[in-house]
Amino acid sequence: MRNFSQAGIDTGGHISGKIRTTCPKCKDTRTHPEDKSLSVDIDTGWCYCFHCEARFRVPDLEEERLRRQHLDRQRQEREAHAAAKRYVRPTFVEANLNLPAPIADYLTSRRGLSLRTLRELKVTGQYEIMPAATGNGANDPELCIGFNYFEDGRLVNTKFRTLQKGFKMVKGAELIPYNLDSLLGHSECYIVEGEIDALTLHEVGRTPVISVPAGGNTNSTWLDRFVESHFDDKKTIFLATDNDTNGLKMRHELMRRFGEERCRIVTFSPGCKDANEELLKHGRESLLRCLDAAAEPPIEGVVTANDMREELQALFENGLTRGAGTGLPNFDRLCTFETGRLLVVTGRPGDGKSEFVDELVTRLGMLHDWKTLFFSPENQPLALHQCKLIERIAGGKFRRSSGLEPQFVKQVMEWLSENIFHLQPGIEAYTLERVLHTARQMV
């Protein structure tokens, strides 16, 4: 049973078959709101609008119950995993909110931030022993800015930064987004690339803002624990990443995770790579105009050179970067890989297509932490496919007599459990829509 009315769909009393009705996604903005542009398959729940091209599925109540159970189980597993790691918890020292003069002067005069903002986001100043690479000896304490990372009001981590841009974080502490608690209770939020930019947006009144941990990179595993609690309720997510190669890559990854339909892209003035530069060079009103002018991602398939201005500038400055390699030198000279692509492997029966794909999957997983979902009905039972993958990684036959150490085999199996997944729906669920729906959930 599917609750179409909750999704805003009027089925006219029909309980099966395919019907046409008004689209809840675009009805309110239509010149002819009663136009029945939405095709609904009542049996499968799939809906498609021929006007706004919205495509979505209304789950049945049992599917929704199972989905919630799955999400609850995932949350419990993550919480148990975090507890098992026994992260270090630093102690917040209230007295460090009284910023030393050099730090207060740097953040106010050179970064355009007010003491009120620094106080509200609990920026501290203190002396820390920094790594020798920052310039001083390893045993010489240096004056540092403390960017404090809180979750539910509790200090989780601190990034220490010297005025000479030396960095370190608390060893053994968990890596979470900066200013995480600011997202709670808001339907919109901003994502930036550094703590200074998060402080900048707070300064101009855009307070639900986080900075991604560890700066601009495409590793989005930090999101996993916070998607449900901090992002599922967001109608709009503004991406104000740096205007450089890493920033563009991170923006692409965030859009992939959140869905392009929820994302808006913030573009700064020419010569400004981030929010703080915009504030310093052009002032508060200019920064607010940039934030208010955030645009939807371009419609797929319709682009101009102007739409690709940032990508072209990055190519001009840095050249074409290679994708993820496999570690096979001859092959990597011809082909590397990146996400968001469709790869078709074809050949005659017995040519080794499946073996080749297994090799790619295991190499990309081990070298680049790429995770894979297999839907491979011909590999039954699935235990045989798992055996092949174990043998490929372990370099020996999957049997005790082969000489493989049981402890090593156990480590391989643990790696497979965390990185390679197999879809095995019931026979009645072998449909393309079901497979792709599950794949989207796994992302």
Coordinates of N, CA and C in Angstrom, one line a residue, residues 86-90 128 156-158 160 168-174:
R86 N 37.2 5.0 20.5 CA 37.6 5.7 21.7 C 38.4 7.0 21.3
Y87 N 37.7 7.9 20.7 CA 38.4 9.1 20.3 C 38.8 9.9 21.5
V88 N 39.9 10.6 21.3 CA 40.4 11.6 22.4 C 39.4 12.8 22.4
R89 N 39.1 13.2 23.6 CA 38.2 14.4 23.7 C 39.0 15.5 24.4
P90 N 39.3 16.6 23.7 CA 40.1 17.7 24.3 C 39.2 18.4 25.3
E128 N 50.9 26.4 21.8 CA 50.9 24.9 21.5 C 52.3 24.6 20.9
V156 N 34.9 18.4 20.4 CA 35.3 17.2 19.8 C 36.7 17.2 19.3
N157 N 37.1 18.4 18.8 CA 38.4 18.5 18.2 C 38.8 20.0 18.2
T158 N 40.1 20.3 18.0 CA 40.6 21.7 17.8 C 41.6 21.7 16.8
F160 N 44.7 23.9 15.5 CA 45.6 25.0 15.9 C 46.3 25.5 14.7
K168 N 47.9 22.0 13.0 CA 47.8 20.7 13.6 C 46.5 20.6 14.2
M169 N 46.0 19.3 14.4 CA 44.8 19.0 15.1 C 45.1 18.1 16.3
V170 N 44.1 18.0 17.1 CA 44.3 17.1 18.3 C 44.5 15.7 17.9
K171 N 45.6 15.1 18.3 CA 45.9 13.7 17.9 C 44.9 12.8 18.5
G172 N 44.3 11.9 17.7 CA 43.4 10.9 18.2 C 42.0 11.4 18.3
A173 N 41.7 12.7 18.0 CA 40.3 13.2 18.1 C 39.6 13.0 16.8
E174 N 38.3 13.0 16.9 CA 37.4 12.7 15.7 C 37.4 13.9 14.8

